[in-house]
XYZ file of C-alpha atoms in Angstrom:
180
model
C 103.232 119.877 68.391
C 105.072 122.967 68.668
C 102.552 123.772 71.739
C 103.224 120.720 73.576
C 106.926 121.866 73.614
C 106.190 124.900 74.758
C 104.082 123.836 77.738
C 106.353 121.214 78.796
C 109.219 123.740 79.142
C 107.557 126.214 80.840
C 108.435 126.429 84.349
C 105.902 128.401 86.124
C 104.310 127.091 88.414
C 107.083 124.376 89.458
C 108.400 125.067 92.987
C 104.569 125.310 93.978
C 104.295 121.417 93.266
C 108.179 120.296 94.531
C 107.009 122.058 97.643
C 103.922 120.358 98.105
C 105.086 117.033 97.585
C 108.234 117.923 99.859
C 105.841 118.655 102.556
C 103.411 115.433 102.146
C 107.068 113.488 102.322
C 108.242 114.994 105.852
C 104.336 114.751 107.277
C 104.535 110.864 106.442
C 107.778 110.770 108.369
C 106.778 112.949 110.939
C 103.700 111.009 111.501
C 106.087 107.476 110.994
C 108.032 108.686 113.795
C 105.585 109.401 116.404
C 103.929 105.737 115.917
C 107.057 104.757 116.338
C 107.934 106.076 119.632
C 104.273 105.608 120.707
C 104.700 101.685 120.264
C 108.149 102.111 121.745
C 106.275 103.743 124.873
C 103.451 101.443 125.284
C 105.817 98.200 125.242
C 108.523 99.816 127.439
C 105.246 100.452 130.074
C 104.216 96.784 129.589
C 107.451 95.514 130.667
C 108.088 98.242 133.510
C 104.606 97.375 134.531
C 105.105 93.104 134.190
C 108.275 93.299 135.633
C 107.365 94.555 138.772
C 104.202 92.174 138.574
C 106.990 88.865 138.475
C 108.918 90.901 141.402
C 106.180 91.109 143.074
C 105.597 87.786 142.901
C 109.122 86.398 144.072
C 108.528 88.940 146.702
C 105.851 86.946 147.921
C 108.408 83.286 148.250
C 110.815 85.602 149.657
C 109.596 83.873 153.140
C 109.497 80.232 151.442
C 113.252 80.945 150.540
C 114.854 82.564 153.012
C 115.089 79.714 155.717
C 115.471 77.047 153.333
C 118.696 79.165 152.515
C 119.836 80.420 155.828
C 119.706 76.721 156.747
C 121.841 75.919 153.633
C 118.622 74.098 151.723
C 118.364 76.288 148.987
C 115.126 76.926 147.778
C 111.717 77.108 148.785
C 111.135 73.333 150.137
C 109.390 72.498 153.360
C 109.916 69.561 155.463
C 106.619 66.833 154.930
C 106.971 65.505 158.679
C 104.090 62.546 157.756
C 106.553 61.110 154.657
C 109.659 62.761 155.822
C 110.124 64.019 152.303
C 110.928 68.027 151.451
C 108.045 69.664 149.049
C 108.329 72.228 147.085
C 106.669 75.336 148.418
C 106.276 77.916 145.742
C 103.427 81.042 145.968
C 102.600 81.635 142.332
C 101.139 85.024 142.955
C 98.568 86.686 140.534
C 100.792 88.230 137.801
C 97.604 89.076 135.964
C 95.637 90.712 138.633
C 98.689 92.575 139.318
C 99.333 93.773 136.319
C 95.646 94.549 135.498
C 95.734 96.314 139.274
C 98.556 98.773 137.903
C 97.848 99.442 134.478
C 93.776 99.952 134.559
C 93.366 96.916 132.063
C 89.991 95.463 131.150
C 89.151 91.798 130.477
C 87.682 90.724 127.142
C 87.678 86.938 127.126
C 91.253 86.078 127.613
C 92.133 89.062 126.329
C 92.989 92.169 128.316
C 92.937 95.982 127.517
C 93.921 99.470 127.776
C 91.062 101.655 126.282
C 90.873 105.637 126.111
C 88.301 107.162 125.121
C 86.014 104.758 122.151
C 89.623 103.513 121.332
C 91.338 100.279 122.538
C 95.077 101.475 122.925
C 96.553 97.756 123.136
C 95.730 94.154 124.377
C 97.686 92.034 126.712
C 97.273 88.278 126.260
C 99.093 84.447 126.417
C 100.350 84.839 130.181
C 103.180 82.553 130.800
C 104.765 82.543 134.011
C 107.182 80.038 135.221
C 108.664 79.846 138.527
C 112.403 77.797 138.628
C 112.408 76.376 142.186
C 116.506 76.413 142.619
C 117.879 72.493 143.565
C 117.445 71.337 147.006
C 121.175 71.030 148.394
C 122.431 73.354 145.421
C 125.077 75.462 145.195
C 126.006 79.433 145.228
C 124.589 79.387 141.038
C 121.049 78.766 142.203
C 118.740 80.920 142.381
C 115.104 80.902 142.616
C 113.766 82.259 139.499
C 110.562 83.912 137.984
C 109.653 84.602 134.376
C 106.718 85.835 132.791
C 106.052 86.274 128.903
C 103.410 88.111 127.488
C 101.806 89.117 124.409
C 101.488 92.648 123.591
C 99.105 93.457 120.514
C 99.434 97.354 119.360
C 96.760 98.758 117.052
C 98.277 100.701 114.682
C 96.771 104.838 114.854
C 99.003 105.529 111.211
C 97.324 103.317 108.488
C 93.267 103.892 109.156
C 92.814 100.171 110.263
C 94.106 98.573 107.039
C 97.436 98.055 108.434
C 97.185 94.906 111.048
C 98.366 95.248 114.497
C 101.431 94.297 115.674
C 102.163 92.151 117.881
C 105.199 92.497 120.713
C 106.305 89.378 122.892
C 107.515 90.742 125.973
C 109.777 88.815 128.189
C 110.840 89.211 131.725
C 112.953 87.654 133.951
C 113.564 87.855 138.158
C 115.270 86.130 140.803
C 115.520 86.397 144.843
C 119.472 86.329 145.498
C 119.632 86.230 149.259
C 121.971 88.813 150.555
C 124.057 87.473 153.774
């Protein structure tokens, strides 16, 4: 008994341990923080990347718009001279093929990705654009409007696959003002 007391108040030793475990504690931040600001980089490139894909897009009706506005229309309509009726004329665009264009992305199913290397670095999926036509005979508040939504699916690097991968809805919006 009178051992046991003796080892457990010996203090050799110590500061080699408290060190050790101090340093395993700041790595696991460390390493915390960079997947941090990795995901934060990825997503912020997604949406940099989409949002020029929806402005691109608009771009395209800028010619659909403009008259219908310089004639005081509003919107992209065009005159039907068979019914005498004004249709809608909206250019979709190919967000997708855009996007894929600009950021090197791969299709898998209806999935796409960014690989480097053996690794998948993310997956873009769930493409939801919609395109708000503004009213025929509107006023100054509308505008034509584009937005796209995605889903952005991260694998995790920090966690050795046992930690699931997140997933990011990304959200952008755009809209042609007309400028005269």
């Amino acid at each position: 008994m009178e051992r046991l007391k003796r080892i457990f108040k010996n203090k050799k030793g110590s500061a080699a341990i408290s060190s050790v475990i101090i340093l395993l504690v700041m790595l696991m931040l460390f390493t915390t923080i960079v997947e941090y600001l990795r995901i934060k980089t990825i997503s912020k490139g997604i949406r940099d990347s989409l949002e020029s894909s929806v402005i691109s897009v608009v771009i395209q009706n800028w010619d659909n718009n403009y008259e219908s506005l310089r004639q005081g229309y509003s919107g992209g309509y065009n005159l039907d001279e068979s019914n005498n009726n004004w249709d809608i004329d909206i250019d979709e665009g190919a967000v997708f093929n855009n996007l894929g264009n600009a950021l090197g992305l791969s299709s898998w199913g209806n999935k796409y990705y960014k690989s480097t290397g053996n690794e998948i670095e993310y997956y873009i999926y769930d493409l939801n654009v919609t395109i708000i036509n503004a009213r025929f005979k509107g006023n100054d508040n509308d505008l034509f409007k584009a937005t796209a939504e995605i889903i952005l699916e991260i694998p995790f690097e920090f966690g050795w696959e046992h930690v699931p991968n997140i997933k990011i809805p990304v959200k952008v919006n755009a809209k042609f003002t007309p400028k005269f």
